[in-house]
Coordinates of C-alpha atoms in Angstrom, one line a residue:
X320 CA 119.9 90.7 133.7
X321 CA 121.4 94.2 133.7
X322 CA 123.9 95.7 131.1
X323 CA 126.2 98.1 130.8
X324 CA 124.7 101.7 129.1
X325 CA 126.4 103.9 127.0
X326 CA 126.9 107.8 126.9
X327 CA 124.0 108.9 126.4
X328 CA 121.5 105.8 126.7
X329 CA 118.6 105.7 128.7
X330 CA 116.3 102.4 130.1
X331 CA 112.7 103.2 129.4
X332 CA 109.9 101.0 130.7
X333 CA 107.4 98.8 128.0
X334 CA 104.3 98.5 130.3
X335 CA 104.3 95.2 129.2
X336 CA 105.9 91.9 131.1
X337 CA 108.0 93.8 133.0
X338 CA 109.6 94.5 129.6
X339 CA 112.0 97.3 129.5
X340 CA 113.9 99.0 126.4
X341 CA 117.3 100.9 125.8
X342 CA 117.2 103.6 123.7
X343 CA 119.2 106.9 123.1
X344 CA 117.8 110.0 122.6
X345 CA 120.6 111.4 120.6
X346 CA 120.3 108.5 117.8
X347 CA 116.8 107.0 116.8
X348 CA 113.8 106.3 119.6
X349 CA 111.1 104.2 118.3
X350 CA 107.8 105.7 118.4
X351 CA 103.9 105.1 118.1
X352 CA 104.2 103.5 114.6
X353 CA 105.9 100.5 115.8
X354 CA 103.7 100.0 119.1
X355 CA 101.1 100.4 116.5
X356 CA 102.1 97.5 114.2
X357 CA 102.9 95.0 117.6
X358 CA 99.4 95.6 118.5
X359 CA 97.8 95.2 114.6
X360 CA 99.6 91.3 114.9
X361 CA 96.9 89.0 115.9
X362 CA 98.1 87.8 119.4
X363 CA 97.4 84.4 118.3
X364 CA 100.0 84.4 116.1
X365 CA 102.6 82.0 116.3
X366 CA 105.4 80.4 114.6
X367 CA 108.7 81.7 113.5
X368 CA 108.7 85.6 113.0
X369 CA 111.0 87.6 111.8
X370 CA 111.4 91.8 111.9
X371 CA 113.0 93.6 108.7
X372 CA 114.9 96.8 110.0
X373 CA 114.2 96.1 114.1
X374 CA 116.1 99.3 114.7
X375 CA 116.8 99.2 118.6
X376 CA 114.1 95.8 119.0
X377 CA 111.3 97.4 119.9
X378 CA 108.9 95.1 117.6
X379 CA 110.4 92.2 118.4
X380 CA 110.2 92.7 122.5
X381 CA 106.8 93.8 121.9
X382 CA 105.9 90.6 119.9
X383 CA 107.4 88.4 122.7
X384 CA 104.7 90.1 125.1
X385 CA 101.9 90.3 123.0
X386 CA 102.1 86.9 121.0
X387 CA 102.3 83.3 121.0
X388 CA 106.1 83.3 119.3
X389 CA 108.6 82.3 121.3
X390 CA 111.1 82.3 117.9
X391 CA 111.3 85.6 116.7
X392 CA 114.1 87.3 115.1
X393 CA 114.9 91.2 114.1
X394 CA 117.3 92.4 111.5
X395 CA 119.3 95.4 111.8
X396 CA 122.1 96.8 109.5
X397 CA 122.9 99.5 111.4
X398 CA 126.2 98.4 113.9
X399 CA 124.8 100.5 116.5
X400 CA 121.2 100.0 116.8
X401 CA 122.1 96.3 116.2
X402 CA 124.3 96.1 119.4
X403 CA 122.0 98.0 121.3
X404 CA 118.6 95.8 120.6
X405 CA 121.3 92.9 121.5
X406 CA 121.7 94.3 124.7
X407 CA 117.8 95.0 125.2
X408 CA 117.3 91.5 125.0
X409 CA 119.8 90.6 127.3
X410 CA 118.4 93.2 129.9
X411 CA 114.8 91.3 129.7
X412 CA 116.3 87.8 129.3
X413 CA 115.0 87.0 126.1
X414 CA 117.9 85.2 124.6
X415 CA 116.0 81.8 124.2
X416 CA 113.2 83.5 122.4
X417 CA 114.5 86.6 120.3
X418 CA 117.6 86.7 118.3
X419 CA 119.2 90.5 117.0
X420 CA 121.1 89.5 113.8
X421 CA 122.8 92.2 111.8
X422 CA 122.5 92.6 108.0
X423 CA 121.1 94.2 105.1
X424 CA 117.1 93.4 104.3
X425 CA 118.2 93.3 100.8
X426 CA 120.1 89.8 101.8
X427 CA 117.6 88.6 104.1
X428 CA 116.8 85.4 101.8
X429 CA 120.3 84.7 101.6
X430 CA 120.9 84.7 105.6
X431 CA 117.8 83.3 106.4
X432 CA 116.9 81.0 103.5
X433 CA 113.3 80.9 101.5
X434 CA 110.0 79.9 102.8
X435 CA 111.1 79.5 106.6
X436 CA 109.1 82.3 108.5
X437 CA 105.2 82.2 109.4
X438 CA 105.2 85.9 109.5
X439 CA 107.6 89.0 108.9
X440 CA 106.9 92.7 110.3
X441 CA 108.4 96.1 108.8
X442 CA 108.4 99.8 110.1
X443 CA 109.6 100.4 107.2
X444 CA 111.6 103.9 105.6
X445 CA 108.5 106.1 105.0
X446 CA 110.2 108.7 102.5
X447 CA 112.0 108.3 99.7
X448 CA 115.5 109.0 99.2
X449 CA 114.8 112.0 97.1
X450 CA 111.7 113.3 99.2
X451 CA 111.8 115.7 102.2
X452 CA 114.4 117.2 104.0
X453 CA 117.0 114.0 105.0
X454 CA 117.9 114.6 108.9
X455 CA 121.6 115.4 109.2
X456 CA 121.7 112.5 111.7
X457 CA 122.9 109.4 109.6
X458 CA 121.0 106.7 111.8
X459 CA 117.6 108.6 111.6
X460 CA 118.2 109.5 107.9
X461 CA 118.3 105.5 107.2
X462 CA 115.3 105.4 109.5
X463 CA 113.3 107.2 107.8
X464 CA 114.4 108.0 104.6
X465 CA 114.7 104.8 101.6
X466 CA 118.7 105.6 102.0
X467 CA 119.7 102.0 102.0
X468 CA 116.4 100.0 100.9
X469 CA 113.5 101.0 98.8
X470 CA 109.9 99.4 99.2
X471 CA 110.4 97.6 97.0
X472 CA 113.5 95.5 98.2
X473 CA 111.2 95.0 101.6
X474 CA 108.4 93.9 100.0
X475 CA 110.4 91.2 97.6
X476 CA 112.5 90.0 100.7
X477 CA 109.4 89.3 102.6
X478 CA 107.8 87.5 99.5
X479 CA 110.7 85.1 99.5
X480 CA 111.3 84.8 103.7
X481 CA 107.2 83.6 104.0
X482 CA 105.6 80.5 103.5
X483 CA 102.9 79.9 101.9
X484 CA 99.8 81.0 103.1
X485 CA 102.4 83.3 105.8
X486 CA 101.8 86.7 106.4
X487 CA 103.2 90.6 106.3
X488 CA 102.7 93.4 108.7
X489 CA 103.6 96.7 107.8
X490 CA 102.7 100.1 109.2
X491 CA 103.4 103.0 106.4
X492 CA 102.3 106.5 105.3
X493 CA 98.9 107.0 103.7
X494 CA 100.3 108.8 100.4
X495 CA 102.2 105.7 99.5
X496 CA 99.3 103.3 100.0
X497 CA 98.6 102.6 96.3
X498 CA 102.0 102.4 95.2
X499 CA 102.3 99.6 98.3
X500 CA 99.1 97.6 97.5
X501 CA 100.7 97.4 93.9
X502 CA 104.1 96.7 95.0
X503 CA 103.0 93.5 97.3
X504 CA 101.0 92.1 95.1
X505 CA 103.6 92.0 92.0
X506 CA 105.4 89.9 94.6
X507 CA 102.4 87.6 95.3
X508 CA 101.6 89.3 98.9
X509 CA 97.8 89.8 98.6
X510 CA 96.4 92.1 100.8
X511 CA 93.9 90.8 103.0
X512 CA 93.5 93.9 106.2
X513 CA 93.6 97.5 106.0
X514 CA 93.6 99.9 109.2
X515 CA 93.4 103.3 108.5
X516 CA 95.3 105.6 111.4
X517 CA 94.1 109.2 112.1
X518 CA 94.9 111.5 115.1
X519 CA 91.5 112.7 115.7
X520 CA 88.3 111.2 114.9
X521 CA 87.6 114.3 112.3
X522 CA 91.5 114.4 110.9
X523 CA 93.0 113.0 107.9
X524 CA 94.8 109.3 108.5
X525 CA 98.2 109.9 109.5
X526 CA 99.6 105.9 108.8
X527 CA 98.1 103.0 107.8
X528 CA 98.0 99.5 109.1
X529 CA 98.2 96.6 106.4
X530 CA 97.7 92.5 106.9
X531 CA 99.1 90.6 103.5
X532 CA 98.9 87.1 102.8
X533 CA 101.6 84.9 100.3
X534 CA 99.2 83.7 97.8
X535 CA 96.3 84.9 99.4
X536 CA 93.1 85.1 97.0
X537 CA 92.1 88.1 96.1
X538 CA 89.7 90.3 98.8
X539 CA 90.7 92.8 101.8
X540 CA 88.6 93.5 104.6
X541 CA 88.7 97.5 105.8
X542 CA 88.8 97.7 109.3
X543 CA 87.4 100.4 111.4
X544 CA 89.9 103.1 111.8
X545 CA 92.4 103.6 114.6
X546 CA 91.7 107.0 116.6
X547 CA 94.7 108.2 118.8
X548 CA 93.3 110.6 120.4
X549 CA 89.9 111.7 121.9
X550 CA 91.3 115.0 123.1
X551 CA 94.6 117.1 122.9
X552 CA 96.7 115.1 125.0
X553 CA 94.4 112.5 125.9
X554 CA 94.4 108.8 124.3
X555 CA 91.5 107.3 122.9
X556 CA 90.6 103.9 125.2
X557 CA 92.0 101.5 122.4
X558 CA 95.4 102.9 122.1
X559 CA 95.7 102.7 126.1
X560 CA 94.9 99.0 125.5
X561 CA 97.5 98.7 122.7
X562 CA 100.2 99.9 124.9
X563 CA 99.1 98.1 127.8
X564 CA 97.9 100.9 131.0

């Protein structure tokens, strides 16, 4: 189906299904992090899923291609990006299998109800609302700054949105992994895989993958690490898989 773009709004191709994406440079594109956490979702993964902060959809397109879901659900609080994710999923015909819904994270329990989702995703704020410099754009300072949810309000929401035994995917910052790890589990979301994400095989990780389990036992398994690159400019072999060439 085609839509109708906006000043400034651009279709970009998903390499994936035939899958396509609209996005506006001028407001918030998505980037590696979230083709990162579509790919770190087993692809056996079924079930109802649902996406805390979609932004513009990305995640929950990407989940359509690369899983069995065919309920899955992102939540957006921001009008715009909201409207525009709606119309993403219009432009690939996924009405039947992927629902935009606009509202805050902090009420996702109250529009969705307890205990009704087999898994939940976030690409989450990475920053604090007090940390860094906030862009003077208001749509990428929500993005990526904890301006209208902390951690801790995602973490909780999911706890409640699962079932037991379902699980959380999140892609964050390395400085904030302990302060995560203790965060999920004071709301009973045991972390059960850890991917560590670095540029180049001999840099520092730059983000970090994470599997959690509602009510999981105790016990993580560290995965081998995610290389994007082999050479300026040049993806390693795994990240071409991830995004499909």
């Amino acid at each position: 189906m085609e839509v109708q773009l906006l000043d400034g709004e651009r279709i970009d191709d998903l390499e994936r299904n035939g899958y396509r994406i609209i996005q506006n440079p001028n407001g918030f594109c998505f980037g590696m992090d979230a083709v990162l956490l579509s790919g770190f979702v087993p692809s056996q993964t079924g079930g109802r899923i649902l996406d805390l902060g979609t932004g513009t959809g990305i995640i929950p397109i990407l989940l359509r291609a690369k899983t069995k879901s065919r309920d899955i659900t992102g939540l957006e609080i921001q009008e715009r990006s909201c409207e525009m994710a709606g119309r993403s999923v219009r432009l690939n015909d996924l009405e039947n299998d992927v629902k935009i819904v606009r509202g805050d994270i902090k009420e996702a329990s109250e529009i969705f109800g307890r205990g009704g989702f087999d898994a939940v995703t976030s690409n989450p704020p990475y920053m604090k609302a007090d940390g860094g410099i906030k862009n003077p754009s208001e749509t990428k300072a929500i993005a990526r700054h904890e301006v209208l949810c902390t951690f801790e309000d995602v973490a909780s929401q999911a706890s409640k949105l699962l079932k037991e035994g379902g699980k959380f995917y999140l892609v964050h910052r390395p400085e904030r992994l302990s302060e995560i790890i203790s965060t999920l589990k004071a709301h009973r979301l045991e972390p059960k895989r850890l991917k560590m994400v670095h540029s180049f095989i001999d840099s520092e990780a730059v983000l970090f993958l994470l599997e959690a389990s509602l009510g999981g036992r105790s016990g993580m398994k560290i995965e081998k690490p995610l290389i994007i690159y082999k050479d300026k400019g040049v993806y390693t072999d795994e990240i071409y898989d991830i995004y499909g060439f």
